[in-house]
Amino acid sequence: MDIELIEIRQALASHPPLADLSVDKLNKLVSKLSVQYAKRGTTVVELGALADRLYFIRSGAVDILDERGGLFARAAEGEYFGYFALLKGTSSEHRIITIEDSLFYTLGAQDFQKLRHDEASVDRFFSQAHESRMRQALSSLHASENNIAMLTTAVQDLLRYNPLLIGPDASIQDGAKLMADKSISSLMIVKDDKLIGIVTDRDLRKRVVAQGLDIHLPLSHIMTPNPISLEAKNYAFEALLTMTQHNIHHLPILKEGKPVGMVTATDLMYRQSSNAIYLVGDIYRRKSVDELKAVSQRLSDLLINLTDADATAYAIGHVISNVGEAITKRLIELAQAQLGKAPIPFVWLALGSQGRNEQSAHSDQDNAIITAEPLSQDEKAYFESLAKFVSDGLDACGYVYCPGGVMATNPKWLQPLEVWQGYFQRWINEPAPLALMHSSIFFDMRPIYGEKALFYDLQQGFLKEAQGNKIFLAYMAKNGLEHRPPLGFFRQFVLERGGDHNNTLDLKHKGIVPIIDLARVYALEGGVESVNSSDRLKAAAELGNLSQEGAANLSDALEYIAYLRLRHQAKQLKQGQNANNYIFPDELSPFERNHLKDAFKIVNTMQSIFEQRFGRLG
């Protein structure tokens, strides 16, 4: 087989559902394919054309348009189109146009039907994808109910089977027999209940069969050691991000360090949010800041997409924040490609709304760096260059510089662990109202790149110190009451006066921020590690520091206010305006205005309870 055919086979084997086919079957399939190239703007399939082939996108992307010319779906590298009509046995119901210069591998209709007949996994893949799309009946770029479920579903809820575990000393033959008996494509290798490696069917093909390796050798000889994994409590969307970033197809899932199952690319394919994942996948393929800037401009479409699908504010916050995280990670990778590997371990932190997984439209950037050790002059120069590259890149991508200078480019926020520990000790043990007001953002931090153990060392320390410090909590509580809901006597809205936003409601600072502030203090009081506001409220209720009813009411109020804000921003973005947090009451229906007043009333009530509780601490 020549090099070109081998490359085609490898491309097909990198994506479901063909990833699980044997080399022989893939070779036979490749021999039946045709290659087609199309320039941007080319109509690949006409509406009503005879359904005669399946298309695999090797590179590029296409828009799939309905009979009215509306956007039904978008497909990109590694995805298929043309199977809708093939499955139904009718002419094409869509017009398909390239939006980039594209290269396709195509398979004739008869060969496609034979492949479905011979391979149950292939038939299942295309049949389920077809049924799902037909149910969704998408008419524009949007996220479906299945997509939203995927974004809010914990990884542990995707696990369908008990984990198949085997020791490293078991033979390759034993492992292969177990995989065949259980009809699975991977094994987790464990020692003393700890995951130490994985073996996949691809390993068997490439490292055993192709190399003529002795099948009596131990599995440890061919396993991938210390595989990338994810905790069961993480979301399915995060699993997709991890697999996309690292180009892997099997992701071990752990619970408290112990393996509990495996998620595959095929598992997630059925639940994927194609728009969000296409965007994230595109981010990791970009090779310059200018290319990332072009990708980031589609973030507005994603926000519109999710609000049109009535996604929850909680889900949207996680999706938008994770896209911002992907952009940040890629910028750090690009910086290190230019500057070289970091001279000492470090961790890049996201702060504020990104740290809480609560971002909406493009916001300003808040970030910091912790290094493992004090910096020499050369090391300091390196990290200053890294911080500048990333911060400038984020600004170019729409995440403007923080007006307050809370960025890793500020020498104060580029420090070794011991200095950061000193910062938090002073904030907690020598609290001052103004200093705490400005430093509150640092209690909402999350590690997104690098040596995350540095952050966890810092977090465990300040949580322990804060938990029992009544004076500190009282000061934090006082700061947390600085923002009050805009509700006056007789349940009337108190509107902004003067300036560019006269006669509007500030949904962020007067509605969302008060709840964030309450959740932060409850979390610090209970030593809660979570930084997302809804998660903090839930954890505080579980600890008994906040009533179940109070936590539920605050969470509901946060969700409702944040949802109105996101919908308002999506409307502005659709109209080509800059998104903001200010809404005219007349934009809301009477029903919505009444519910917004109810939400503000809940916040008022909970602030009163909060003030009585923490006021006594001081």
mmCIF file of C-alpha atoms in Angstrom, residues 99-304:
data_model
loop_
_atom_site.group_PDB
_atom_site.id
_atom_site.type_symbol
_atom_site.label_atom_id
_atom_site.label_comp_id
_atom_site.label_asym_id
_atom_site.label_seq_id
_atom_site.Cartn_x
_atom_site.Cartn_y
_atom_site.Cartn_z
ATOM 1 C CA ILE A 99 -17.114 27.393 3.625
ATOM 2 C CA GLU A 100 -13.389 26.605 3.388
ATOM 3 C CA ASP A 101 -11.229 24.951 0.737
ATOM 4 C CA SER A 102 -12.049 21.309 1.446
ATOM 5 C CA LEU A 103 -10.837 17.791 0.738
ATOM 6 C CA PHE A 104 -13.302 14.878 0.907
ATOM 7 C CA TYR A 105 -13.098 11.114 0.797
ATOM 8 C CA THR A 106 -16.308 9.715 -0.697
ATOM 9 C CA LEU A 107 -17.870 6.262 -0.609
ATOM 10 C CA GLY A 108 -20.518 5.112 -3.100
ATOM 11 C CA ALA A 109 -24.056 4.352 -1.943
ATOM 12 C CA GLN A 110 -23.843 0.575 -2.464
ATOM 13 C CA ASP A 111 -20.535 0.323 -0.619
ATOM 14 C CA PHE A 112 -21.953 2.449 2.209
ATOM 15 C CA GLN A 113 -25.001 0.201 2.607
ATOM 16 C CA LYS A 114 -22.771 -2.900 2.584
ATOM 17 C CA LEU A 115 -20.538 -1.351 5.250
ATOM 18 C CA ARG A 116 -23.601 -0.698 7.421
ATOM 19 C CA HIS A 117 -24.780 -4.267 6.900
ATOM 20 C CA ASP A 118 -21.391 -5.776 7.777
ATOM 21 C CA GLU A 119 -20.519 -3.547 10.729
ATOM 22 C CA ALA A 120 -23.157 -3.070 13.435
ATOM 23 C CA SER A 121 -21.207 -0.248 15.105
ATOM 24 C CA VAL A 122 -21.109 1.694 11.833
ATOM 25 C CA ASP A 123 -24.838 1.193 11.270
ATOM 26 C CA ARG A 124 -25.603 2.254 14.837
ATOM 27 C CA PHE A 125 -23.438 5.363 14.540
ATOM 28 C CA PHE A 126 -25.095 6.726 11.391
ATOM 29 C CA SER A 127 -28.616 5.646 12.341
ATOM 30 C CA GLN A 128 -28.464 7.351 15.724
ATOM 31 C CA ALA A 129 -26.877 10.473 14.260
ATOM 32 C CA HIS A 130 -29.669 10.609 11.645
ATOM 33 C CA GLU A 131 -32.480 10.154 14.145
ATOM 34 C CA SER A 132 -31.013 12.761 16.483
ATOM 35 C CA ARG A 133 -30.716 15.388 13.758
ATOM 36 C CA MET A 134 -34.214 14.700 12.476
ATOM 37 C CA ARG A 135 -35.623 15.196 15.936
ATOM 38 C CA GLN A 136 -33.744 18.455 16.369
ATOM 39 C CA ALA A 137 -34.818 19.887 12.975
ATOM 40 C CA LEU A 138 -32.240 22.640 13.268
ATOM 41 C CA SER A 139 -32.699 25.732 11.136
ATOM 42 C CA SER A 140 -29.726 27.827 12.297
ATOM 43 C CA LEU A 141 -26.535 27.566 14.288
ATOM 44 C CA HIS A 142 -27.769 26.348 17.631
ATOM 45 C CA ALA A 143 -27.372 23.769 20.379
ATOM 46 C CA SER A 144 -29.969 21.017 20.734
ATOM 47 C CA GLU A 145 -31.514 19.554 23.861
ATOM 48 C CA ASN A 146 -29.111 16.633 23.518
ATOM 49 C CA ASN A 147 -26.207 19.074 23.330
ATOM 50 C CA ILE A 148 -27.345 20.942 26.420
ATOM 51 C CA ALA A 149 -27.761 17.666 28.284
ATOM 52 C CA MET A 150 -24.218 16.785 27.329
ATOM 53 C CA LEU A 151 -22.963 20.119 28.624
ATOM 54 C CA THR A 152 -24.632 19.643 31.995
ATOM 55 C CA THR A 153 -24.175 15.886 32.352
ATOM 56 C CA ALA A 154 -21.498 14.561 34.673
ATOM 57 C CA VAL A 155 -19.021 12.180 33.066
ATOM 58 C CA GLN A 156 -19.999 9.474 35.555
ATOM 59 C CA ASP A 157 -23.510 9.490 34.065
ATOM 60 C CA LEU A 158 -22.057 8.490 30.690
ATOM 61 C CA LEU A 159 -20.450 5.316 32.007
ATOM 62 C CA ARG A 160 -22.367 2.308 30.754
ATOM 63 C CA TYR A 161 -20.226 -0.568 31.996
ATOM 64 C CA ASN A 162 -18.221 -1.518 35.036
ATOM 65 C CA PRO A 163 -14.521 -0.905 34.431
ATOM 66 C CA LEU A 164 -12.486 -3.771 33.024
ATOM 67 C CA LEU A 165 -9.291 -3.772 35.043
ATOM 68 C CA ILE A 166 -6.247 -5.979 34.634
ATOM 69 C CA GLY A 167 -2.785 -6.103 36.171
ATOM 70 C CA PRO A 168 0.384 -5.064 34.335
ATOM 71 C CA ASP A 169 1.860 -8.574 34.542
ATOM 72 C CA ALA A 170 -0.997 -10.219 32.632
ATOM 73 C CA SER A 171 0.053 -11.308 29.147
ATOM 74 C CA ILE A 172 -0.824 -9.462 25.962
ATOM 75 C CA GLN A 173 -2.787 -12.520 24.877
ATOM 76 C CA ASP A 174 -4.832 -12.497 28.106
ATOM 77 C CA GLY A 175 -5.639 -8.839 27.598
ATOM 78 C CA ALA A 176 -6.653 -9.318 23.968
ATOM 79 C CA LYS A 177 -8.847 -12.291 24.898
ATOM 80 C CA LEU A 178 -10.595 -10.246 27.604
ATOM 81 C CA MET A 179 -11.238 -7.408 25.146
ATOM 82 C CA ALA A 180 -12.626 -9.846 22.582
ATOM 83 C CA ASP A 181 -14.831 -11.640 25.116
ATOM 84 C CA LYS A 182 -16.311 -8.359 26.377
ATOM 85 C CA SER A 183 -16.454 -6.652 22.958
ATOM 86 C CA ILE A 184 -14.569 -3.597 24.202
ATOM 87 C CA SER A 185 -11.802 -1.529 22.656
ATOM 88 C CA SER A 186 -9.634 -0.807 25.693
ATOM 89 C CA LEU A 187 -8.383 -2.053 29.051
ATOM 90 C CA MET A 188 -7.283 -0.149 32.138
ATOM 91 C CA ILE A 189 -4.064 -1.397 33.717
ATOM 92 C CA VAL A 190 -4.058 -1.073 37.505
ATOM 93 C CA LYS A 191 -1.703 -1.723 40.358
ATOM 94 C CA ASP A 192 -2.748 -1.366 44.005
ATOM 95 C CA ASP A 193 -6.098 0.088 42.833
ATOM 96 C CA LYS A 194 -4.293 2.868 40.981
ATOM 97 C CA LEU A 195 -4.466 3.422 37.232
ATOM 98 C CA ILE A 196 -0.977 3.079 35.761
ATOM 99 C CA GLY A 197 -1.756 2.611 32.055
ATOM 100 C CA ILE A 198 -4.205 1.728 29.304
ATOM 101 C CA VAL A 199 -4.113 -0.611 26.316
ATOM 102 C CA THR A 200 -6.400 -0.076 23.306
ATOM 103 C CA ASP A 201 -7.156 -2.151 20.239
ATOM 104 C CA ARG A 202 -5.003 0.288 18.334
ATOM 105 C CA ASP A 203 -2.070 -0.618 20.588
ATOM 106 C CA LEU A 204 -2.653 -4.277 19.752
ATOM 107 C CA ARG A 205 -2.580 -3.488 16.040
ATOM 108 C CA LYS A 206 0.376 -1.126 16.022
ATOM 109 C CA ARG A 207 2.551 -2.409 18.856
ATOM 110 C CA VAL A 208 1.864 -6.132 18.665
ATOM 111 C CA VAL A 209 0.567 -7.330 15.291
ATOM 112 C CA ALA A 210 2.462 -4.813 13.143
ATOM 113 C CA GLN A 211 5.685 -5.441 15.083
ATOM 114 C CA GLY A 212 5.290 -9.216 15.315
ATOM 115 C CA LEU A 213 5.589 -8.945 19.097
ATOM 116 C CA ASP A 214 5.494 -11.976 21.377
ATOM 117 C CA ILE A 215 1.929 -12.188 22.734
ATOM 118 C CA HIS A 216 3.202 -13.761 25.952
ATOM 119 C CA LEU A 217 4.948 -10.557 26.998
ATOM 120 C CA PRO A 218 3.247 -8.602 29.814
ATOM 121 C CA LEU A 219 0.761 -5.849 29.023
ATOM 122 C CA SER A 220 3.105 -3.373 30.688
ATOM 123 C CA HIS A 221 5.299 -3.794 27.594
ATOM 124 C CA ILE A 222 2.727 -2.160 25.276
ATOM 125 C CA MET A 223 0.552 -0.036 27.576
ATOM 126 C CA THR A 224 0.450 3.748 27.475
ATOM 127 C CA PRO A 225 1.731 4.663 30.954
ATOM 128 C CA ASN A 226 0.195 7.383 33.134
ATOM 129 C CA PRO A 227 -2.654 8.108 30.710
ATOM 130 C CA ILE A 228 -4.591 11.355 30.712
ATOM 131 C CA SER A 229 -7.715 10.913 32.839
ATOM 132 C CA LEU A 230 -10.657 12.868 34.239
ATOM 133 C CA GLU A 231 -12.575 12.822 37.502
ATOM 134 C CA ALA A 232 -16.109 11.426 37.418
ATOM 135 C CA LYS A 233 -17.578 14.688 38.744
ATOM 136 C CA ASN A 234 -16.393 16.631 35.675
ATOM 137 C CA TYR A 235 -18.784 17.379 32.834
ATOM 138 C CA ALA A 236 -19.098 15.549 29.539
ATOM 139 C CA PHE A 237 -18.193 18.810 27.801
ATOM 140 C CA GLU A 238 -14.884 18.850 29.665
ATOM 141 C CA ALA A 239 -14.241 15.278 28.562
ATOM 142 C CA LEU A 240 -14.722 16.391 24.963
ATOM 143 C CA LEU A 241 -12.342 19.308 25.452
ATOM 144 C CA THR A 242 -9.702 17.012 26.954
ATOM 145 C CA MET A 243 -9.984 14.461 24.161
ATOM 146 C CA THR A 244 -9.966 17.155 21.486
ATOM 147 C CA GLN A 245 -6.932 18.923 22.930
ATOM 148 C CA HIS A 246 -4.836 15.769 23.305
ATOM 149 C CA ASN A 247 -6.195 13.926 20.238
ATOM 150 C CA ILE A 248 -7.109 10.805 22.218
ATOM 151 C CA HIS A 249 -10.047 8.450 21.776
ATOM 152 C CA HIS A 250 -10.187 6.716 25.171
ATOM 153 C CA LEU A 251 -10.408 8.664 28.423
ATOM 154 C CA PRO A 252 -10.194 6.802 31.785
ATOM 155 C CA ILE A 253 -12.573 8.146 34.430
ATOM 156 C CA LEU A 254 -11.528 8.213 38.078
ATOM 157 C CA LYS A 255 -13.396 8.701 41.318
ATOM 158 C CA GLU A 256 -11.237 9.698 44.260
ATOM 159 C CA GLY A 257 -8.249 8.402 42.336
ATOM 160 C CA LYS A 258 -9.690 4.977 41.532
ATOM 161 C CA PRO A 259 -10.733 3.964 37.982
ATOM 162 C CA VAL A 260 -14.495 3.636 37.577
ATOM 163 C CA GLY A 261 -14.901 3.456 33.811
ATOM 164 C CA MET A 262 -13.835 4.556 30.345
ATOM 165 C CA VAL A 263 -15.360 7.140 28.020
ATOM 166 C CA THR A 264 -14.640 6.848 24.298
ATOM 167 C CA ALA A 265 -14.924 9.273 21.430
ATOM 168 C CA THR A 266 -17.892 7.281 20.172
ATOM 169 C CA ASP A 267 -19.690 7.683 23.519
ATOM 170 C CA LEU A 268 -19.379 11.430 23.299
ATOM 171 C CA MET A 269 -20.126 11.691 19.601
ATOM 172 C CA TYR A 270 -23.758 10.987 20.310
ATOM 173 C CA ARG A 271 -23.954 13.817 22.827
ATOM 174 C CA GLN A 272 -21.582 16.358 21.390
ATOM 175 C CA SER A 273 -22.368 20.003 20.934
ATOM 176 C CA SER A 274 -21.068 20.253 17.395
ATOM 177 C CA ASN A 275 -20.802 24.036 17.394
ATOM 178 C CA ALA A 276 -18.965 24.333 20.702
ATOM 179 C CA ILE A 277 -16.684 21.398 19.980
ATOM 180 C CA TYR A 278 -15.947 22.571 16.456
ATOM 181 C CA LEU A 279 -14.948 25.914 17.943
ATOM 182 C CA VAL A 280 -12.706 24.379 20.612
ATOM 183 C CA GLY A 281 -11.193 21.928 18.137
ATOM 184 C CA ASP A 282 -10.474 24.845 15.834
ATOM 185 C CA ILE A 283 -8.777 26.735 18.657
ATOM 186 C CA TYR A 284 -6.244 23.970 19.233
ATOM 187 C CA ARG A 285 -5.439 23.833 15.502
ATOM 188 C CA ARG A 286 -4.592 27.528 15.255
ATOM 189 C CA LYS A 287 -0.928 28.479 14.973
ATOM 190 C CA SER A 288 -0.881 32.235 15.592
ATOM 191 C CA VAL A 289 -2.613 34.959 17.562
ATOM 192 C CA ASP A 290 -4.213 36.300 14.377
ATOM 193 C CA GLU A 291 -5.706 32.871 13.663
ATOM 194 C CA LEU A 292 -6.997 32.620 17.242
ATOM 195 C CA LYS A 293 -8.507 36.078 16.927
ATOM 196 C CA ALA A 294 -10.492 34.936 13.898
ATOM 197 C CA VAL A 295 -11.797 31.908 15.790
ATOM 198 C CA SER A 296 -12.691 33.911 18.911
ATOM 199 C CA GLN A 297 -14.966 36.153 16.864
ATOM 200 C CA ARG A 298 -17.345 33.217 16.580
ATOM 201 C CA LEU A 299 -17.838 33.147 20.345
ATOM 202 C CA SER A 300 -20.736 35.557 19.961
ATOM 203 C CA ASP A 301 -22.464 33.080 17.655
ATOM 204 C CA LEU A 302 -22.010 30.365 20.264
ATOM 205 C CA LEU A 303 -23.599 32.523 22.965
ATOM 206 C CA ILE A 304 -26.537 33.312 20.682
#
